[in-house]
mmCIF file of C-alpha atoms in Angstrom:
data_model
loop_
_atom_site.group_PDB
_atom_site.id
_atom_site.type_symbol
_atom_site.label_atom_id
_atom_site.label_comp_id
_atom_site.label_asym_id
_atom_site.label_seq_id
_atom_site.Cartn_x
_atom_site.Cartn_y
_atom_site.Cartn_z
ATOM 1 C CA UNK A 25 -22.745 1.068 15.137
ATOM 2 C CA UNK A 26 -19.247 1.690 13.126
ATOM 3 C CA UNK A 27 -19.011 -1.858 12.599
ATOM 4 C CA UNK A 28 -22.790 -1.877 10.720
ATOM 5 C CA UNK A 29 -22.258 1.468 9.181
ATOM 6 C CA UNK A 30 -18.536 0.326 7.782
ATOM 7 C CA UNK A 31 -19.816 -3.545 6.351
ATOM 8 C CA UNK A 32 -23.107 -1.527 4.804
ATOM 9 C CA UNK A 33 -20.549 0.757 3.072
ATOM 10 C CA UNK A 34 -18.125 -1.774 2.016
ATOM 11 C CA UNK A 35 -21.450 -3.874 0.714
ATOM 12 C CA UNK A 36 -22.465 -1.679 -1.330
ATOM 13 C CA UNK A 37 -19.228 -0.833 -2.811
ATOM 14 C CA UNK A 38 -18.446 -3.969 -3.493
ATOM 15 C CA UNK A 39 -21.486 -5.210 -4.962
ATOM 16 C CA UNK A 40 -21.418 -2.349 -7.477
ATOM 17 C CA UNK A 41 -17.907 -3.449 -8.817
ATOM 18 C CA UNK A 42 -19.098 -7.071 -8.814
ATOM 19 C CA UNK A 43 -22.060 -5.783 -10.642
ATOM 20 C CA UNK A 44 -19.417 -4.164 -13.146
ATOM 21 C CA UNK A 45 -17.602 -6.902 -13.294
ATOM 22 C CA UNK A 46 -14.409 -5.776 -11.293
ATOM 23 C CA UNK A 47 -14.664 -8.517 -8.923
ATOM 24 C CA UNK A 48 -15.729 -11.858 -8.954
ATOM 25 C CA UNK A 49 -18.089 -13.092 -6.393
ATOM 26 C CA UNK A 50 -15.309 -14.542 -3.582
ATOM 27 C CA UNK A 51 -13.602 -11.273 -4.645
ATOM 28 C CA UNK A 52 -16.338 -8.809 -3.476
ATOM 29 C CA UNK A 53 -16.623 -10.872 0.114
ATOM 30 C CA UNK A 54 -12.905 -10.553 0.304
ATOM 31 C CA UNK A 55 -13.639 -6.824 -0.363
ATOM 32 C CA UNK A 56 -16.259 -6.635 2.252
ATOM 33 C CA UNK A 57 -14.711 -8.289 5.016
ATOM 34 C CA UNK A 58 -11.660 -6.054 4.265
ATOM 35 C CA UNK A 59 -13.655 -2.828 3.944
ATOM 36 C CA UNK A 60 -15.799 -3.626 7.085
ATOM 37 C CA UNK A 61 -12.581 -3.957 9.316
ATOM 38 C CA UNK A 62 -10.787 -0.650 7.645
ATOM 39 C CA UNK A 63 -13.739 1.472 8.312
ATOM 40 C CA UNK A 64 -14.682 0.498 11.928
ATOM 41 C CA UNK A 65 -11.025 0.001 13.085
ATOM 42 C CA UNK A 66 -9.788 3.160 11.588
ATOM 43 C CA UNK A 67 -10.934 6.865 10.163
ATOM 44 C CA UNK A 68 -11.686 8.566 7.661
ATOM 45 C CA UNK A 69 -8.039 8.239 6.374
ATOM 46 C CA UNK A 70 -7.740 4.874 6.196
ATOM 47 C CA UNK A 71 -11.115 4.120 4.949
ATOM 48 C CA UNK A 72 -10.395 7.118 2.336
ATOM 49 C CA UNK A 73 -7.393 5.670 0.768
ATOM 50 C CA UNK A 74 -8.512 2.568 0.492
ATOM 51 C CA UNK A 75 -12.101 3.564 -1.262
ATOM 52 C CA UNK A 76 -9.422 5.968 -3.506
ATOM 53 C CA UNK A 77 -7.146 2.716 -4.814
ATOM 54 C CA UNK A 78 -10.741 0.870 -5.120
ATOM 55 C CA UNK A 79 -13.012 3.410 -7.211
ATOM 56 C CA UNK A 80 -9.337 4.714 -9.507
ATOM 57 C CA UNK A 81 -8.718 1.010 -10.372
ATOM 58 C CA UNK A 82 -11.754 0.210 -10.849
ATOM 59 C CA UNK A 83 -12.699 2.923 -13.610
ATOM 60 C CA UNK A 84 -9.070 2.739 -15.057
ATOM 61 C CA UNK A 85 -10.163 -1.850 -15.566
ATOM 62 C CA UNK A 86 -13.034 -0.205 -17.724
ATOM 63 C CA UNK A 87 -11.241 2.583 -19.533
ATOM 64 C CA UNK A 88 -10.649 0.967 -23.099
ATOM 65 C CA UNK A 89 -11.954 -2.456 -21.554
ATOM 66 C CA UNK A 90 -12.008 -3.930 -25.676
ATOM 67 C CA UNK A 91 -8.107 -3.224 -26.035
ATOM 68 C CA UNK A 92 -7.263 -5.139 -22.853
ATOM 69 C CA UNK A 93 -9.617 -8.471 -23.475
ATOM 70 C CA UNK A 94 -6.000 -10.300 -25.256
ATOM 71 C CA UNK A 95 -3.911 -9.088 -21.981
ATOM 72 C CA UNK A 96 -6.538 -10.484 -19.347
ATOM 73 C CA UNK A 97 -6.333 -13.788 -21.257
ATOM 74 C CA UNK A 98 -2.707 -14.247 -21.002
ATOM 75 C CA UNK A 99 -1.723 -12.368 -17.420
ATOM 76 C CA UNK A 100 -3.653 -11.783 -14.123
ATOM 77 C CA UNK A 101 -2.937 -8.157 -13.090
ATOM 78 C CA UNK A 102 -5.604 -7.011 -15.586
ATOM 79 C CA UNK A 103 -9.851 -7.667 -15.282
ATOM 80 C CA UNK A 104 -12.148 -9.086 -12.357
ATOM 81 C CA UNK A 105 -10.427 -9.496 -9.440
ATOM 82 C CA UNK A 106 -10.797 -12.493 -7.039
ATOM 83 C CA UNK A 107 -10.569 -12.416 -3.124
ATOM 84 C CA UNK A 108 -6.789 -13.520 -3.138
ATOM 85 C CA UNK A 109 -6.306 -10.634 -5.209
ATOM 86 C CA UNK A 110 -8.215 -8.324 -3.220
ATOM 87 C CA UNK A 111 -6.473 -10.034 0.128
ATOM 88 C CA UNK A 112 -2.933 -9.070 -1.591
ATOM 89 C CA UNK A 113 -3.590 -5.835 -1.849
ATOM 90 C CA UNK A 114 -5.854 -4.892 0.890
ATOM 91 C CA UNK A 115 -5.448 -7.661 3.087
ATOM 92 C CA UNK A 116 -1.635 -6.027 4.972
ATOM 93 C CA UNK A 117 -3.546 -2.744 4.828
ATOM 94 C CA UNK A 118 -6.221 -4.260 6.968
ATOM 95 C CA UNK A 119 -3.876 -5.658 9.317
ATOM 96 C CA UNK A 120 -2.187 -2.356 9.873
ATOM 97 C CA UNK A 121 -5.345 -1.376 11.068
ATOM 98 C CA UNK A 122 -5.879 -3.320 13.437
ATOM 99 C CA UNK A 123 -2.332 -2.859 14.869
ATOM 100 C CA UNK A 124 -2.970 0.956 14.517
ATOM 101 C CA UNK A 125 -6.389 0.297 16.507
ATOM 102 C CA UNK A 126 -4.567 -0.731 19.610
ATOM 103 C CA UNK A 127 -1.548 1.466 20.146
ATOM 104 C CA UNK A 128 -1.534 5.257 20.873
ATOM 105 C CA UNK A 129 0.414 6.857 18.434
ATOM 106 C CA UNK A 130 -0.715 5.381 15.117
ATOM 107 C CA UNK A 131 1.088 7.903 12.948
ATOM 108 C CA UNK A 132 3.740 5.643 12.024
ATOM 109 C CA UNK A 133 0.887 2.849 10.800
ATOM 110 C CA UNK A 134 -1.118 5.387 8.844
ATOM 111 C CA UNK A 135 2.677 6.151 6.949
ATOM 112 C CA UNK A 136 3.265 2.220 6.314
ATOM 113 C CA UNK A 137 -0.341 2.762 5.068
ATOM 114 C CA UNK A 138 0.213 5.495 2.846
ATOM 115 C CA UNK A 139 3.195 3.105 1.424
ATOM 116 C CA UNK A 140 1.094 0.341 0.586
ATOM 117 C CA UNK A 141 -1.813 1.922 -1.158
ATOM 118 C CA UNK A 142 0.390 4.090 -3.145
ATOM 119 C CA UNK A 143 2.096 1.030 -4.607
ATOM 120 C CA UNK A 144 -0.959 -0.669 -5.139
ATOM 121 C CA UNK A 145 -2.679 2.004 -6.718
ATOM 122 C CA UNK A 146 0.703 2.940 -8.523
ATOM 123 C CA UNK A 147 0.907 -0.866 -9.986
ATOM 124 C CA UNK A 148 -2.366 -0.739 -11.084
ATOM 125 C CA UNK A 149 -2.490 2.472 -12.699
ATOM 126 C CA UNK A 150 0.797 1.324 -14.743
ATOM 127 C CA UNK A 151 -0.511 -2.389 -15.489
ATOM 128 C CA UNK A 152 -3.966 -0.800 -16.729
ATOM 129 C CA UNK A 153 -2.963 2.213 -18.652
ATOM 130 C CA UNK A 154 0.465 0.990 -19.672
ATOM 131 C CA UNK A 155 -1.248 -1.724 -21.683
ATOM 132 C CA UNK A 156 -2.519 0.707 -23.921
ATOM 133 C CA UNK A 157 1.011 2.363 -24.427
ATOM 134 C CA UNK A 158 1.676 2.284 -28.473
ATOM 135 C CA UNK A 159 5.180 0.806 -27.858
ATOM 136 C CA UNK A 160 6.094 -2.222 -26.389
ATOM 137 C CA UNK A 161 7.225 -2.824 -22.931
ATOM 138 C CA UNK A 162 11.123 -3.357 -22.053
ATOM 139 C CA UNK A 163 11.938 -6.643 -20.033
ATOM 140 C CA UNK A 164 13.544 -4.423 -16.744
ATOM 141 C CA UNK A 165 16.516 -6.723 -16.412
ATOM 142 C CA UNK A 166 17.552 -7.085 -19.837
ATOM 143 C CA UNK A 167 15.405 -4.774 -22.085
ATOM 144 C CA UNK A 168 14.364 -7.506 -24.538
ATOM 145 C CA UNK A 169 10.888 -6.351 -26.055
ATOM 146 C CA UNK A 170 7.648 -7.843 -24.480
ATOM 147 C CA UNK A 171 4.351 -8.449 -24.760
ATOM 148 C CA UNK A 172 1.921 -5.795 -23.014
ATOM 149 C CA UNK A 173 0.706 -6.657 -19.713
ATOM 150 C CA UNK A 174 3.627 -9.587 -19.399
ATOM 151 C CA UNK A 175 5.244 -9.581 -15.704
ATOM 152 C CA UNK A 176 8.644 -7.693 -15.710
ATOM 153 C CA UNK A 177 8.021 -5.106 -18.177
ATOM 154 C CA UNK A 178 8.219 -1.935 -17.823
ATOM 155 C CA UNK A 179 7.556 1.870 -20.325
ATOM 156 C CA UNK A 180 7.982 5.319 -20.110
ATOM 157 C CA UNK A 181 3.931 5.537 -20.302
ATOM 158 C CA UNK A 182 3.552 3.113 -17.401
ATOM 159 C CA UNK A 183 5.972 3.740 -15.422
ATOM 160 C CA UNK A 184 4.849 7.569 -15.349
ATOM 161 C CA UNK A 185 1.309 6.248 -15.166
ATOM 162 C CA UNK A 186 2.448 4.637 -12.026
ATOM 163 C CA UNK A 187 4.225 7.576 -10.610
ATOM 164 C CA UNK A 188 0.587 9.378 -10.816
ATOM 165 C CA UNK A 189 -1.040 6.718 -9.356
ATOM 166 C CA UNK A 190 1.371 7.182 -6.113
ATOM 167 C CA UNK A 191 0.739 10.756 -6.339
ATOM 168 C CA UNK A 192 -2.780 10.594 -6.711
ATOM 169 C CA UNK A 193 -2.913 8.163 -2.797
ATOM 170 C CA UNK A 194 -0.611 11.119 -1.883
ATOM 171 C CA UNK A 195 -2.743 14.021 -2.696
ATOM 172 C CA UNK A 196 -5.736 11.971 -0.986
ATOM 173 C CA UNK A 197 -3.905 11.663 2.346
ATOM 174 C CA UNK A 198 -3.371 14.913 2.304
ATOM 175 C CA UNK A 199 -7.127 15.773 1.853
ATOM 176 C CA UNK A 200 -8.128 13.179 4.376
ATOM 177 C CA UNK A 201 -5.471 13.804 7.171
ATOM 178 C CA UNK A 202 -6.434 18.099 6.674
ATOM 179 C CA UNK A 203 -10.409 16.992 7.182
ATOM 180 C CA UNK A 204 -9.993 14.594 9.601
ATOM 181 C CA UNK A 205 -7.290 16.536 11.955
ATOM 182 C CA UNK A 206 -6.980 19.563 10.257
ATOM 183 C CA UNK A 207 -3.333 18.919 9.519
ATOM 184 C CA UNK A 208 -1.834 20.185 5.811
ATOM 185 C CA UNK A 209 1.283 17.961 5.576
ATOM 186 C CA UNK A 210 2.149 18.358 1.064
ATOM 187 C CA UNK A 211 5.038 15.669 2.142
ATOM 188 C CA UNK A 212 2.589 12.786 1.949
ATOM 189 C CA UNK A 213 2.339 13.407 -1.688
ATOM 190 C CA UNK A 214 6.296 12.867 -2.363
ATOM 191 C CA UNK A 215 5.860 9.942 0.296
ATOM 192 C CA UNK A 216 3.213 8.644 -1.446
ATOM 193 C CA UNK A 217 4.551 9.692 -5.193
ATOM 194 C CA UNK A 218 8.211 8.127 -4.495
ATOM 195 C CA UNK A 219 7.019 5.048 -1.950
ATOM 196 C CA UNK A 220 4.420 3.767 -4.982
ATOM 197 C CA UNK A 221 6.600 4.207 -7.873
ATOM 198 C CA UNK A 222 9.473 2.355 -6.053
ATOM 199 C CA UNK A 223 7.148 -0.575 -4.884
ATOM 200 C CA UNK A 224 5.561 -0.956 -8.737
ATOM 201 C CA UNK A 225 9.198 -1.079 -9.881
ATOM 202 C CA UNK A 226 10.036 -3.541 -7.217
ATOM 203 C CA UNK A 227 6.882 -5.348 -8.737
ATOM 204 C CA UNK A 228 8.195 -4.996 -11.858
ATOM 205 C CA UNK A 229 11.413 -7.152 -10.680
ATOM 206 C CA UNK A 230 10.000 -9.950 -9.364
ATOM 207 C CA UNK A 231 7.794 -9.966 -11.943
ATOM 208 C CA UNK A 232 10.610 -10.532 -14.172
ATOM 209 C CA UNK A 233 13.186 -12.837 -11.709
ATOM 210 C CA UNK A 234 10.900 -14.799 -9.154
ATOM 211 C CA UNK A 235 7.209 -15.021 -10.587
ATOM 212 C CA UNK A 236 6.604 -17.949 -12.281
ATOM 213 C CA UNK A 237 5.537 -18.345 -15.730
ATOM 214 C CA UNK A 238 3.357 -20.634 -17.735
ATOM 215 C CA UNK A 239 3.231 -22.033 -21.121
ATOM 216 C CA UNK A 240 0.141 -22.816 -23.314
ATOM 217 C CA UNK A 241 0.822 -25.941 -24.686
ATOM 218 C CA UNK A 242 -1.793 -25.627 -27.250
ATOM 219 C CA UNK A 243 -1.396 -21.844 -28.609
ATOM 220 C CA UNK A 244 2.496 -21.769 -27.477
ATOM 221 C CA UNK A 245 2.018 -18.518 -25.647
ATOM 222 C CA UNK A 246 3.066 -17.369 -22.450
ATOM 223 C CA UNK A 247 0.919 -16.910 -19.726
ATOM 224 C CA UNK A 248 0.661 -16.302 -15.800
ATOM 225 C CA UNK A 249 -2.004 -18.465 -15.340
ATOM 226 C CA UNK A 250 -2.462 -22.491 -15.144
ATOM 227 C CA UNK A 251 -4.906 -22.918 -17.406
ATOM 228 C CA UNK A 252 -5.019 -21.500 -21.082
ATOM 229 C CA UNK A 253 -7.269 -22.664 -24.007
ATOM 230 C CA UNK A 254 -9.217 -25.015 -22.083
ATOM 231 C CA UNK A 255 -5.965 -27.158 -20.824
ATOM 232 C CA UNK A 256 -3.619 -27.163 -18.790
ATOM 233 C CA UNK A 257 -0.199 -24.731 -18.829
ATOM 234 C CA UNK A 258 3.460 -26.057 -18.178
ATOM 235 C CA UNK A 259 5.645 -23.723 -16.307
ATOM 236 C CA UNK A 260 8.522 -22.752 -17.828
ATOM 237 C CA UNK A 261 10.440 -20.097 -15.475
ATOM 238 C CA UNK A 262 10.437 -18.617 -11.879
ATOM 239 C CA UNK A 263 9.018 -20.707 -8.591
ATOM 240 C CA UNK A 264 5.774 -21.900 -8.435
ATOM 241 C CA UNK A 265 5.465 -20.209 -4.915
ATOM 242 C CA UNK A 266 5.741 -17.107 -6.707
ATOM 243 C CA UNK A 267 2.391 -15.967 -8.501
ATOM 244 C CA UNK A 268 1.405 -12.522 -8.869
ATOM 245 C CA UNK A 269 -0.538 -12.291 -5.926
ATOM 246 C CA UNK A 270 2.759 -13.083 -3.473
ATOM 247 C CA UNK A 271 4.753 -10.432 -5.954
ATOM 248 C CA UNK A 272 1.627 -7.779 -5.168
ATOM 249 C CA UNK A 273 2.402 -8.348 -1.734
ATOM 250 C CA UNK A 274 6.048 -8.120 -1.319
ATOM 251 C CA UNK A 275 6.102 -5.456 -3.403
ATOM 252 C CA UNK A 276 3.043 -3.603 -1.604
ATOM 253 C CA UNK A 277 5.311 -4.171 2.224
ATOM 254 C CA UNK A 278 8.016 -3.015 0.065
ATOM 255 C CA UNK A 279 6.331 -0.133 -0.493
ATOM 256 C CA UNK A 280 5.303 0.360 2.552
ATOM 257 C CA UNK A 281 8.743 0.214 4.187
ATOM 258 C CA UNK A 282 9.816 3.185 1.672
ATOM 259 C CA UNK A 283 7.219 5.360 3.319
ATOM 260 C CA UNK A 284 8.111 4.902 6.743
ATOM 261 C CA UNK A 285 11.883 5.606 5.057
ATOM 262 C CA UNK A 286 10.511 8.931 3.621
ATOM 263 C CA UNK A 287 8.527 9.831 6.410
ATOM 264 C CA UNK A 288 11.997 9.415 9.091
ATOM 265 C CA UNK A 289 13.917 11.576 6.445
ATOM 266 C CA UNK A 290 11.555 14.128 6.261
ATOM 267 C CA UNK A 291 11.168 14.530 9.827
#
């Protein structure tokens, strides 16, 4: 009955981002199938957070949608979102449920948790407001002046952006762990505050050292993806086993790991 009750949920959540164009097609099955095991493997917490990263990113990809159509273009963190997106930053999520699922003290699962949908929800919030930031983004290593949206930049706007996005997964887990167990624990929202901005910034660095970067060979722009102005890109920097969807996830475990960190220290 949980299993029918969580893939209904997750369908219809799903299709209405695909219907608004936050997903693509593989994207919303990859959203499904990872929904679907989050709710009938875990609770109300789990399930909560995740449908809290989903519905905030999804209505921040909309929020001046016309000023971000040049950034899509050029990088992926911004606009629809495929299933190997949706598998980078759901997919370790899921799989902490599951582990959670079978052992009796899940506590320390649900703080890995907390980790990885803060920095998640942290990244995106920066990537999708800090685009809109009237100055241009620093390069994190160096500080040379970049284009908005480009991998490895960072601002003051975005980065602050991103600290609310942790805070915001924070202050959820807090609501969801009081109506669930009726437990008030306010340190979730420093875990979740500190653990997200740290993972973005981590983000931020492989963005700018390991992720691998294209150029347009028609245009002469830089670009994340392969393909640019109907032809092929030529890479010009980083490893090619390094997209943004491998930097999402080391980033996101990353993340994660500063939780548990948090959580031990606050003990």
């Amino acid at each position: 009955m949980k299993i029918a009750l969580g893939f209904i949920c997750s369908l219809l959540v799903s299709y209405y981002s695909f219907h608004k164009k936050s997903l693509s097609f593989d994207g919303m099955v990859a959203s499904i199938i990872v929904g679907t095991i989050v709710f009938s493997m875990g609770s109300l917490y789990w399930y909560g957070l995740l449908l809290a990263f989903f519905a905030s990113s999804s209505i921040l990809s909309h929020y001046k949608k016309a000023n971000k159509h040049q950034v899509e273009e050029l990088y992926e963190k911004t606009g629809q979102r495929d299933a190997t997106q949706v598998m980078a930053n759901g997919g370790l999520g899921a799989l902490l449920v599951i582990y959670s699922f079978f052992t009796s003290d899940p506590t320390p699962y649900m703080v890995f948790y907390l980790g990885i949908m803060a920095t998640v929800n942290a990244d995106t919030w920066g990537t999708e407001l800090g685009v809109l930031s009237k100055k241009s983004p620093r390069h994190i290593l160096n500080g040379k002046s970049l284009q908005p949206g480009e991998s490895g930049g960072i601002s003051i706007f975005g980065t602050l952006s991103s600290l609310l996005g942790g805070l915001f997964i924070g202050a959820c887990a807090v609501l969801f762990l009081y109506v669930e167990a009726g437990v008030l624990d306010w340190d979730l929202i420093i875990i979740g505050g500190i653990s997200g901005l740290l993972g973005s910034l981590v983000d931020s660095l492989l963005g700018a050292s390991l992720q691998r970067m294209y150029k347009c060979t028609k245009c002469y722009r830089e670009t994340e993806k392969t393909h640019h102005c109907n032809q092929r890109t030529h890479q010009i920097r980083g490893y090619r086993w390094c997209n943004n969807n491998m930097v999402n996830s080391v980033s996101s475990l990353v993340g994660g790991m500063c939780a548990w960190l948090l959580w031990k220290l606050l003990l």
